Amino acid sequence: MPTDAARRATLIPEYARLTRRTIRDLRGRVDGPTPPEIVRRFLWFLPLSDDEARAIALRLR
C-alpha cells in the first residue's frame, strides 16, 4: 500500500472517525493505551513518527 502524502491525506480523516470514539473511551482508563498508541494501532499500515501520532491524537480529542 502506498504511503505517500496524498494517501495519508485521504486515509487519516476516514480513520479519524473510527479512532475518535476509541480515544474518548480509553483515555480515562488507568491501564489503557495512550491516545498516540491508539492512533498507531488504527493506522498500523502508515509509518507514523511519535510526533505525527501525537498530533493526530490531539486533533481527535
mmCIF file with all atom_site columns, C-alpha atoms in Angstrom:
data_model
loop_
_atom_site.group_PDB
_atom_site.id
_atom_site.type_symbol
_atom_site.label_atom_id
_atom_site.label_alt_id
_atom_site.label_comp_id
_atom_site.label_asym_id
_atom_site.label_entity_id
_atom_site.label_seq_id
_atom_site.pdbx_PDB_ins_code
_atom_site.Cartn_x
_atom_site.Cartn_y
_atom_site.Cartn_z
_atom_site.occupancy
_atom_site.B_iso_or_equiv
_atom_site.pdbx_formal_charge
_atom_site.auth_seq_id
_atom_site.auth_comp_id
_atom_site.auth_asym_id
_atom_site.auth_atom_id
_atom_site.pdbx_PDB_model_num
ATOM 1  C CA . MET A 1 1  ? 0.000   0.000  0.000  1.00 0.00 ? 1  MET A CA 1
ATOM 2  C CA . PRO A 1 2  ? 1.469   3.388  -0.927 1.00 0.00 ? 2  PRO A CA 1
ATOM 3  C CA . THR A 1 3  ? 2.179   5.682  1.987  1.00 0.00 ? 3  THR A CA 1
ATOM 4  C CA . ASP A 1 4  ? 2.685   8.942  0.159  1.00 0.00 ? 4  ASP A CA 1
ATOM 5  C CA . ALA A 1 5  ? 1.278   12.265 1.372  1.00 0.00 ? 5  ALA A CA 1
ATOM 6  C CA . ALA A 1 6  ? -1.821  12.063 -0.838 1.00 0.00 ? 6  ALA A CA 1
ATOM 7  C CA . ARG A 1 7  ? -2.714  8.643  0.557  1.00 0.00 ? 7  ARG A CA 1
ATOM 8  C CA . ARG A 1 8  ? -2.278  9.878  4.119  1.00 0.00 ? 8  ARG A CA 1
ATOM 9  C CA . ALA A 1 9  ? -4.477  12.880 3.427  1.00 0.00 ? 9  ALA A CA 1
ATOM 10 C CA . THR A 1 10 ? -7.204  10.523 2.207  1.00 0.00 ? 10 THR A CA 1
ATOM 11 C CA . LEU A 1 11 ? -6.959  7.817  4.865  1.00 0.00 ? 11 LEU A CA 1
ATOM 12 C CA . ILE A 1 12 ? -6.417  9.806  8.050  1.00 0.00 ? 12 ILE A CA 1
ATOM 13 C CA . PRO A 1 13 ? -9.837  11.540 8.049  1.00 0.00 ? 13 PRO A CA 1
ATOM 14 C CA . GLU A 1 14 ? -11.595 8.207  7.487  1.00 0.00 ? 14 GLU A CA 1
ATOM 15 C CA . TYR A 1 15 ? -9.777  6.525  10.335 1.00 0.00 ? 15 TYR A CA 1
ATOM 16 C CA . ALA A 1 16 ? -10.258 9.605  12.483 1.00 0.00 ? 16 ALA A CA 1
ATOM 17 C CA . ARG A 1 17 ? -13.945 8.849  12.644 1.00 0.00 ? 17 ARG A CA 1
ATOM 18 C CA . LEU A 1 18 ? -13.134 5.376  13.949 1.00 0.00 ? 18 LEU A CA 1
ATOM 19 C CA . THR A 1 19 ? -10.472 6.356  16.442 1.00 0.00 ? 19 THR A CA 1
ATOM 20 C CA . ARG A 1 20 ? -12.175 9.442  17.926 1.00 0.00 ? 20 ARG A CA 1
ATOM 21 C CA . ARG A 1 21 ? -14.617 7.400  19.985 1.00 0.00 ? 21 ARG A CA 1
ATOM 22 C CA . THR A 1 22 ? -11.969 4.864  20.955 1.00 0.00 ? 22 THR A CA 1
ATOM 23 C CA . ILE A 1 23 ? -9.667  7.590  22.274 1.00 0.00 ? 23 ILE A CA 1
ATOM 24 C CA . ARG A 1 24 ? -12.515 9.032  24.350 1.00 0.00 ? 24 ARG A CA 1
ATOM 25 C CA . ASP A 1 25 ? -13.453 5.605  25.719 1.00 0.00 ? 25 ASP A CA 1
ATOM 26 C CA . LEU A 1 26 ? -9.919  4.536  26.642 1.00 0.00 ? 26 LEU A CA 1
ATOM 27 C CA . ARG A 1 27 ? -8.451  7.868  27.748 1.00 0.00 ? 27 ARG A CA 1
ATOM 28 C CA . GLY A 1 28 ? -9.698  7.628  31.330 1.00 0.00 ? 28 GLY A CA 1
ATOM 29 C CA . ARG A 1 29 ? -8.663  4.038  31.991 1.00 0.00 ? 29 ARG A CA 1
ATOM 30 C CA . VAL A 1 30 ? -5.697  3.540  34.276 1.00 0.00 ? 30 VAL A CA 1
ATOM 31 C CA . ASP A 1 31 ? -4.068  0.712  32.298 1.00 0.00 ? 31 ASP A CA 1
ATOM 32 C CA . GLY A 1 32 ? -5.416  1.818  28.920 1.00 0.00 ? 32 GLY A CA 1
ATOM 33 C CA . PRO A 1 33 ? -3.244  2.833  25.984 1.00 0.00 ? 33 PRO A CA 1
ATOM 34 C CA . THR A 1 34 ? -2.333  6.451  25.413 1.00 0.00 ? 34 THR A CA 1
ATOM 35 C CA . PRO A 1 35 ? -4.038  8.333  22.554 1.00 0.00 ? 35 PRO A CA 1
ATOM 36 C CA . PRO A 1 36 ? -0.917  8.174  20.316 1.00 0.00 ? 36 PRO A CA 1
ATOM 37 C CA . GLU A 1 37 ? -0.766  4.400  20.893 1.00 0.00 ? 37 GLU A CA 1
ATOM 38 C CA . ILE A 1 38 ? -4.420  4.113  19.855 1.00 0.00 ? 38 ILE A CA 1
ATOM 39 C CA . VAL A 1 39 ? -3.723  6.106  16.691 1.00 0.00 ? 39 VAL A CA 1
ATOM 40 C CA . ARG A 1 40 ? -0.790  3.844  15.844 1.00 0.00 ? 40 ARG A CA 1
ATOM 41 C CA . ARG A 1 41 ? -2.958  0.744  16.334 1.00 0.00 ? 41 ARG A CA 1
ATOM 42 C CA . PHE A 1 42 ? -5.639  2.039  13.970 1.00 0.00 ? 42 PHE A CA 1
ATOM 43 C CA . LEU A 1 43 ? -3.153  3.403  11.434 1.00 0.00 ? 43 LEU A CA 1
ATOM 44 C CA . TRP A 1 44 ? -0.769  0.447  11.668 1.00 0.00 ? 44 TRP A CA 1
ATOM 45 C CA . PHE A 1 45 ? -0.200  0.456  7.909  1.00 0.00 ? 45 PHE A CA 1
ATOM 46 C CA . LEU A 1 46 ? 1.215   4.007  7.902  1.00 0.00 ? 46 LEU A CA 1
ATOM 47 C CA . PRO A 1 47 ? 4.742   4.645  9.187  1.00 0.00 ? 47 PRO A CA 1
ATOM 48 C CA . LEU A 1 48 ? 3.911   7.362  11.718 1.00 0.00 ? 48 LEU A CA 1
ATOM 49 C CA . SER A 1 49 ? 6.520   9.033  13.862 1.00 0.00 ? 49 SER A CA 1
ATOM 50 C CA . ASP A 1 50 ? 5.791   9.746  17.526 1.00 0.00 ? 50 ASP A CA 1
ATOM 51 C CA . ASP A 1 51 ? 5.121   13.400 16.718 1.00 0.00 ? 51 ASP A CA 1
ATOM 52 C CA . GLU A 1 52 ? 2.709   12.529 13.904 1.00 0.00 ? 52 GLU A CA 1
ATOM 53 C CA . ALA A 1 53 ? 0.760   10.061 16.048 1.00 0.00 ? 53 ALA A CA 1
ATOM 54 C CA . ARG A 1 54 ? 0.587   12.608 18.875 1.00 0.00 ? 54 ARG A CA 1
ATOM 55 C CA . ALA A 1 55 ? -0.595  15.372 16.510 1.00 0.00 ? 55 ALA A CA 1
ATOM 56 C CA . ILE A 1 56 ? -3.330  13.141 15.087 1.00 0.00 ? 56 ILE A CA 1
ATOM 57 C CA . ALA A 1 57 ? -4.448  12.123 18.589 1.00 0.00 ? 57 ALA A CA 1
ATOM 58 C CA . LEU A 1 58 ? -4.640  15.767 19.680 1.00 0.00 ? 58 LEU A CA 1
ATOM 59 C CA . ARG A 1 59 ? -6.800  16.629 16.682 1.00 0.00 ? 59 ARG A CA 1
ATOM 60 C CA . LEU A 1 60 ? -9.168  13.785 17.517 1.00 0.00 ? 60 LEU A CA 1
ATOM 61 C CA . ARG A 1 61 ? -9.781  14.694 21.152 1.00 0.00 ? 61 ARG A CA 1
#
